[in-house]
Coordinates of C-alpha atoms and ligand atoms in Angstrom, one line a residue:
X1 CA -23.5 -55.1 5.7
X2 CA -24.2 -53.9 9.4
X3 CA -24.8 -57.1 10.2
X4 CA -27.7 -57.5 8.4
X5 CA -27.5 -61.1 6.2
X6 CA -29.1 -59.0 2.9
X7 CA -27.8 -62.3 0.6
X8 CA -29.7 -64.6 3.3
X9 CA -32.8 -62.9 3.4
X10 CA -32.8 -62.4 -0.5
X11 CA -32.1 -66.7 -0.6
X12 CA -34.7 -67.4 1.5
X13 CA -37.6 -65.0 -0.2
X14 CA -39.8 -65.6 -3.1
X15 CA -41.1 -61.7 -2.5
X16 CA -38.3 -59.7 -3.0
X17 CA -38.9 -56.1 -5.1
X18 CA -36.4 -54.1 -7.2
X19 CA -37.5 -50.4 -7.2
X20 CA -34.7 -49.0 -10.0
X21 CA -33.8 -45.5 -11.3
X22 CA -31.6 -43.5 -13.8
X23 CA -28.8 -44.8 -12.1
X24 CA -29.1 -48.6 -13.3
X25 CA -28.8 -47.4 -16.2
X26 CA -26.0 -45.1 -16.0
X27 CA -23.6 -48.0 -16.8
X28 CA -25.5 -48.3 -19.8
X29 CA -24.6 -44.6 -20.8
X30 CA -27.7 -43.1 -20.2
X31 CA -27.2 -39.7 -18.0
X32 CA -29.0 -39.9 -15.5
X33 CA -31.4 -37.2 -14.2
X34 CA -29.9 -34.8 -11.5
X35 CA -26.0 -36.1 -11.4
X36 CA -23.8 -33.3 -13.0
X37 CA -23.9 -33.8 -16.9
X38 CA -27.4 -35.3 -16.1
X39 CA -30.8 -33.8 -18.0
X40 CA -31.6 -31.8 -15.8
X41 CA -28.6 -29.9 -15.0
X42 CA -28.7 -29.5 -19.1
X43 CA -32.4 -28.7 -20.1
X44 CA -34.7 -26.7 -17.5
X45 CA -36.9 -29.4 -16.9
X46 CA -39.4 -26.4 -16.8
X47 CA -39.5 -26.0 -20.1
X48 CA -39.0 -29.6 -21.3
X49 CA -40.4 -31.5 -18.8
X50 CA -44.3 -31.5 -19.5
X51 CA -44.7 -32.8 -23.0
X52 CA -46.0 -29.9 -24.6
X53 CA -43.1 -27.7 -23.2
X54 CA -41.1 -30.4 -25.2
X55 CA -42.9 -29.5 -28.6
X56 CA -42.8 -25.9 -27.7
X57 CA -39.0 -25.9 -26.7
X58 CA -38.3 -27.7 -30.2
X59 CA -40.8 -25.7 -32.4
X60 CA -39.7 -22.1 -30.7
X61 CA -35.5 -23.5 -30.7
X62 CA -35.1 -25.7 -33.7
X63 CA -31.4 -25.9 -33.6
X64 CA -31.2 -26.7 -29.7
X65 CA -33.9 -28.8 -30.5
X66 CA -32.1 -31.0 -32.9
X67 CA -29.0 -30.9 -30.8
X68 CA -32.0 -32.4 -28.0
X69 CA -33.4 -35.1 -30.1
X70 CA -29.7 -36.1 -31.9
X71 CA -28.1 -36.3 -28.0
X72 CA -31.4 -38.4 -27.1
X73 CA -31.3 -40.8 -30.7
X74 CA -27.1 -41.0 -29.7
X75 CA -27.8 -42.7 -26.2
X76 CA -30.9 -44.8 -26.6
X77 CA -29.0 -46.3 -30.3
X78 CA -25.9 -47.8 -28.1
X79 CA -27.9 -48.4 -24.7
X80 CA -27.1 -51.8 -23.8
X81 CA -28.0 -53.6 -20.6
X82 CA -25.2 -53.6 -18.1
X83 CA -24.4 -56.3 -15.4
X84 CA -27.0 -54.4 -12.9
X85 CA -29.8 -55.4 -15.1
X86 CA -29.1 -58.6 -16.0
X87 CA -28.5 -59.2 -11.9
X88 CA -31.8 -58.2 -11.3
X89 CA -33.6 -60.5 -14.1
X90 CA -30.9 -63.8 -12.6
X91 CA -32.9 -62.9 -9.4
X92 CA -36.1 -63.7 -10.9
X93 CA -34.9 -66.7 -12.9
X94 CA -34.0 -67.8 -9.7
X95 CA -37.4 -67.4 -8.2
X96 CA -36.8 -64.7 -5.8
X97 CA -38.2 -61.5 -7.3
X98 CA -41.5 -61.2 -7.9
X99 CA -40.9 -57.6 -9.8
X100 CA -39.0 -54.6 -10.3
X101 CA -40.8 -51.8 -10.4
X102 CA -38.7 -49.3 -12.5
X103 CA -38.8 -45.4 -12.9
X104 CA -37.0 -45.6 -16.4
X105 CA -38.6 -45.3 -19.8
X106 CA -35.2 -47.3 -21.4
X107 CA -36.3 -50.8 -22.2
X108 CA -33.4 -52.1 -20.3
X109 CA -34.6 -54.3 -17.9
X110 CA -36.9 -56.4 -20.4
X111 CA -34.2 -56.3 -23.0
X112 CA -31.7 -57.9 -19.7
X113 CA -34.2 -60.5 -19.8
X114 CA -36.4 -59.6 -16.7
X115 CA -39.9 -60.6 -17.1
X116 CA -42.2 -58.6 -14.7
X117 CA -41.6 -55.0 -15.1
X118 CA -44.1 -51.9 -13.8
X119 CA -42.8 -49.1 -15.5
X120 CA -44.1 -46.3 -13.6
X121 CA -43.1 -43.7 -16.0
X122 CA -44.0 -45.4 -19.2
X123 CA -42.0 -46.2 -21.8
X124 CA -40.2 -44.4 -24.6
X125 CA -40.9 -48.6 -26.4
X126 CA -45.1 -47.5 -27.0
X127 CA -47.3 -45.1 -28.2
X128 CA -50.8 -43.9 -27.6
X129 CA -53.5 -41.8 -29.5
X130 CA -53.5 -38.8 -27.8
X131 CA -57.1 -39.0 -29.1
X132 CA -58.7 -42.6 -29.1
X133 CA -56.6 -43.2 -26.3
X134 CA -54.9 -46.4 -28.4
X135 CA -52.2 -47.7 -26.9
X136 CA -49.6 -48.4 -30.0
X137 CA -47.0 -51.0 -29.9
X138 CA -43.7 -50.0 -31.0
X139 CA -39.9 -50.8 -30.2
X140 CA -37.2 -49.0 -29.3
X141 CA -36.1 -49.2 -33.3
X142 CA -39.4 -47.1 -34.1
X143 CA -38.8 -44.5 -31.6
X144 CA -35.2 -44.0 -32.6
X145 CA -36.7 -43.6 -36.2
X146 CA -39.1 -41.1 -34.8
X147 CA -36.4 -39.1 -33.7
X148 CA -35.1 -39.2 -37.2
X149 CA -37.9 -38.0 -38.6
X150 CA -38.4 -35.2 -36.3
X151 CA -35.1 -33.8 -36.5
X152 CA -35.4 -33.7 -40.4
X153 CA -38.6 -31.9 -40.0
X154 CA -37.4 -29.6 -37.7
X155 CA -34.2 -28.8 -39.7
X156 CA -36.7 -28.2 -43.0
X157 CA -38.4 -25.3 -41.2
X158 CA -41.4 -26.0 -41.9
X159 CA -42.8 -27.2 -38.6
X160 CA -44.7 -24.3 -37.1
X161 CA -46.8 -26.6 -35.3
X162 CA -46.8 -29.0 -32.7
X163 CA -49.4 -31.5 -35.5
X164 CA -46.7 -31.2 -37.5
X165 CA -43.7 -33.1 -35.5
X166 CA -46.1 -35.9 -34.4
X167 CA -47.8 -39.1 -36.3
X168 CA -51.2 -39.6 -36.7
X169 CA -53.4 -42.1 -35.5
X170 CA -55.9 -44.0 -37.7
X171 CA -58.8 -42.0 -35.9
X172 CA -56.7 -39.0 -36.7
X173 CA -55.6 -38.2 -32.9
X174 CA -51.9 -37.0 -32.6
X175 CA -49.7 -40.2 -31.3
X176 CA -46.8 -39.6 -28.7
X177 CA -44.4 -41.5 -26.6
X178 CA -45.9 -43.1 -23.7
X179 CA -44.2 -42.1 -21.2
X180 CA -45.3 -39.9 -18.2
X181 CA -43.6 -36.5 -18.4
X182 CA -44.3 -33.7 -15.1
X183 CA -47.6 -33.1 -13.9
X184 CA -49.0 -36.3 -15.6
X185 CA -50.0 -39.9 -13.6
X186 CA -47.8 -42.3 -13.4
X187 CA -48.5 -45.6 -14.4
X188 CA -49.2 -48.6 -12.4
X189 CA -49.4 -47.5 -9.3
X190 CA -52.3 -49.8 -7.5
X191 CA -49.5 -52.7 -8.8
X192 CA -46.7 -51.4 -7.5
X193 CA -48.5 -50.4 -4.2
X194 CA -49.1 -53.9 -3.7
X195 CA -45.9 -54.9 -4.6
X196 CA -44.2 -52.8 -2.0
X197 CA -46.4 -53.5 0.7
X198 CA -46.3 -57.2 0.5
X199 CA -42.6 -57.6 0.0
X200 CA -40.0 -59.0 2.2
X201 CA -37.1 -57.3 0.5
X202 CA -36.8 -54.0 -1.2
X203 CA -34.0 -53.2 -3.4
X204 CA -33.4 -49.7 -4.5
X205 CA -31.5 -48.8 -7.0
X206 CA -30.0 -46.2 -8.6
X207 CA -32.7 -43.4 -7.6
X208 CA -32.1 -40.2 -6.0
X209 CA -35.8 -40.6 -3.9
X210 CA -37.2 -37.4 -4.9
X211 CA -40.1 -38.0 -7.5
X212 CA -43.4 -39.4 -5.9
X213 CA -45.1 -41.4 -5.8
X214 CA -42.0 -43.9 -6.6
X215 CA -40.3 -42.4 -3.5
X216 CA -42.9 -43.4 -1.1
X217 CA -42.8 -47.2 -2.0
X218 CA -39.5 -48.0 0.3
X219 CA -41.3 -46.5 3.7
X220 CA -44.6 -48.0 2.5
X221 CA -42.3 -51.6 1.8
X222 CA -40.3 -51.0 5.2
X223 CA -43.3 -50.1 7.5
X224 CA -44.9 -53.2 6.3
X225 CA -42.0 -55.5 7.5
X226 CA -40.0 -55.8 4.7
X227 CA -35.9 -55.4 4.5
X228 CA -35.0 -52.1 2.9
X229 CA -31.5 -51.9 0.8
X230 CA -30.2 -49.3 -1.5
X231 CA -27.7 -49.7 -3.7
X232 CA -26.6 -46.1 -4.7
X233 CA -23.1 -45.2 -4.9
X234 CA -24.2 -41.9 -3.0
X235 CA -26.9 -40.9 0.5
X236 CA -30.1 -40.2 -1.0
X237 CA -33.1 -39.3 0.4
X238 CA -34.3 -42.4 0.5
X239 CA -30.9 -43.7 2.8
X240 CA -32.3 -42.7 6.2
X241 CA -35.7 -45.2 5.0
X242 CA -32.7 -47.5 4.4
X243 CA -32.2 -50.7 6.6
X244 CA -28.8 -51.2 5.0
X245 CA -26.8 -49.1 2.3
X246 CA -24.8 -50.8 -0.4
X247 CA -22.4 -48.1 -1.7
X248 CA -21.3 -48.7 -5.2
X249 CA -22.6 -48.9 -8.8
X250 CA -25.4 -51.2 -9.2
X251 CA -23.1 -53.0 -11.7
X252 CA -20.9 -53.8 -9.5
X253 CA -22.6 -54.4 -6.3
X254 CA -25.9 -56.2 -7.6
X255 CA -23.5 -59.5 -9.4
X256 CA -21.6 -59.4 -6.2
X257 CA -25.2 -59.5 -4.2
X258 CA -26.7 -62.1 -6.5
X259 CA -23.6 -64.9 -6.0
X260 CA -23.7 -64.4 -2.8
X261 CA -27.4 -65.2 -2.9
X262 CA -26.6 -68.4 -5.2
X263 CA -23.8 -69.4 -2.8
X264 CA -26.6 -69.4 0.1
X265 CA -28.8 -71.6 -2.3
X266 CA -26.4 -74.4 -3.2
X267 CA -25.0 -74.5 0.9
X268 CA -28.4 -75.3 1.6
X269 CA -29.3 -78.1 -0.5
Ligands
OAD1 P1 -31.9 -39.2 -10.6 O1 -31.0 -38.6 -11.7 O2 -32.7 -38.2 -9.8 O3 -31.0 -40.0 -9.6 C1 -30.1 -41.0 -10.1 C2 -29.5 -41.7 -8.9 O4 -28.7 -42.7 -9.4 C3 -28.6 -40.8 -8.0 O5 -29.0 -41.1 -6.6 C4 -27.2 -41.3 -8.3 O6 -26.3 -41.3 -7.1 C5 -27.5 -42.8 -8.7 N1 -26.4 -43.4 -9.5 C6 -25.6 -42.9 -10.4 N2 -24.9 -43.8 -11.0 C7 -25.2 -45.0 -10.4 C8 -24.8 -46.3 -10.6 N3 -23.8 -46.7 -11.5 N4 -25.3 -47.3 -9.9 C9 -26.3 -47.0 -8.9 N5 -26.7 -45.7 -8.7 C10 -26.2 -44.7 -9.5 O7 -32.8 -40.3 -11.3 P2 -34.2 -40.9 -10.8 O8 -34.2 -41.1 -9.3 O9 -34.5 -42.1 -11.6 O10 -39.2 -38.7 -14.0 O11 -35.2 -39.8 -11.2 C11 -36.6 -40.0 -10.9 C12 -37.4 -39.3 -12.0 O12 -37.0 -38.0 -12.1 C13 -37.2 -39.9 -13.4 O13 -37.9 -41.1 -13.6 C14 -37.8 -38.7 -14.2 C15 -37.1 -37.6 -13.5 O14 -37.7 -36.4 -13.6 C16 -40.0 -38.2 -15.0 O15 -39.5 -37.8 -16.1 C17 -41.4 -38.2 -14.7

């Protein structure tokens, strides 16, 4: 670990910050973004990126769109949390991560049992009133059910309309997904701003470093003092911010990193 104790440093913190991507969840079967096979390198995320490019793309393709919303329903139905997650939540049982700030919209981490999460990006697992503004609880369950229901509309051709793929609010404002497609803010920034400056360790997983603001929070979290590590089995952009690179899969790497961490904790008492 070019010499660098990561295990130590991690045992003797109670400020340590997981910043996560697609890829701790790509033992989950989730594709990731920009990998080959990812979203990206399937749908343009010009014209499904934004949310009303979604709509459009759906509404203008049904058939594609269908084949979109089916592929989406088939992942997010068997999506389990994998050994990376759960790694990450023992590390805040433990009393050593204060939070992990996560780019992904999958639920995982909270399902894995982790407590504290910022999800920049929102969360497939809400709603909100385009309208009122109303943020509307929901679950994983109701958005797969969503799905359902759009892909029976859209196979009944009868949606000509974006109104007519989405619910309706009491107030009568469209509801959507809460998460934060291009061009939108992202959520919970001031948090995680404070989170990565005040931190003595950094953990970044599975991201490829190339959507801000996420991206800036490992040089804002190194040039504060804090230890750096990614755990990507791949150089990203974020390596050369890096103190030390773990290459691997986060489920593999992360249980290895968090017994090492124990094994520090029982030599010392
Ligand atoms: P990317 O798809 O850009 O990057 C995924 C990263 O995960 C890559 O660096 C892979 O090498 C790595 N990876 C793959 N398998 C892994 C594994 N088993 N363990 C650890 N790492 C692994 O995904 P993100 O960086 O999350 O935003 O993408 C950031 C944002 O871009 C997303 O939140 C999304 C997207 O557009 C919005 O939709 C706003």
């Amino acid at each position: 670990m070019n010499g660098i104790d990561v295990a130590g440093r991690i045992a003797s913190s109670d400020r340590v910050v997981a910043l996560t991507g697609a890829g701790i969840s790509a033992e989950s079967g989730i594709p990731t973004f920009r990998d080959p096979g990812g979203i990206w390198d399937r749908f343009d995320p010009a014209e499904v990126g934004t949310f009303p490019g979604m709509l459009r793309f759906l509404i203008s393709k049904p058939w594609e769109g269908i084949e979109f919303l089916r592929g989406l329903r088939s992942v997010f139905a068997s999506a389990c949390p994998n050994p990376g997650h759960e790694a990450i939540a023992e590390l805040e049982r433990l009393g050593h991560l204060r939070c992990v700030i996560t780019q992904n919209v999958d639920g995982l981490h909270q399902r894995a049992g982790s407590v504290r999460v910022l999800e920049m990006h929102g969360t497939f697992a809400r709603s909100r009133c385009m309208g009122c503004a109303a943020v509307l609880p929901a679950t994983i369950e109701d958005f797969l059910c969503e799905l359902d229901q759009m892909v029976v509309k859209l196979g009944s051709y009868m949606v000509s309309h974006p109104a007519h793929l989405l619910r309706r609010c009491p107030c009568g404002g469209l509801v959507r997904w809460d998460f934060v497609a291009f061009g939108e803010a992202v959520q919970c920034l001031d948090e995680a701003t404070v989170e990565a400056a005040s931190c003595d360790v950094m953990l970044v997983c599975g991201t490829s470093g190339v959507v801000y603001p996420a991206a800036a929070l490992p040089e804002l979290a190194r040039d504060r003092g804090a230890l750096v590590v990614e755990v990507n089995p791949d150089a990203t952009e974020l390596s050369g911010v890096a103190d030390v690179s773990l290459r691997g899969r986060a489920g593999d790497v992360l249980p290895e990193l968090v017994a090492a961490v124990r094994a520090r904790a029982a030599n010392v008492s």
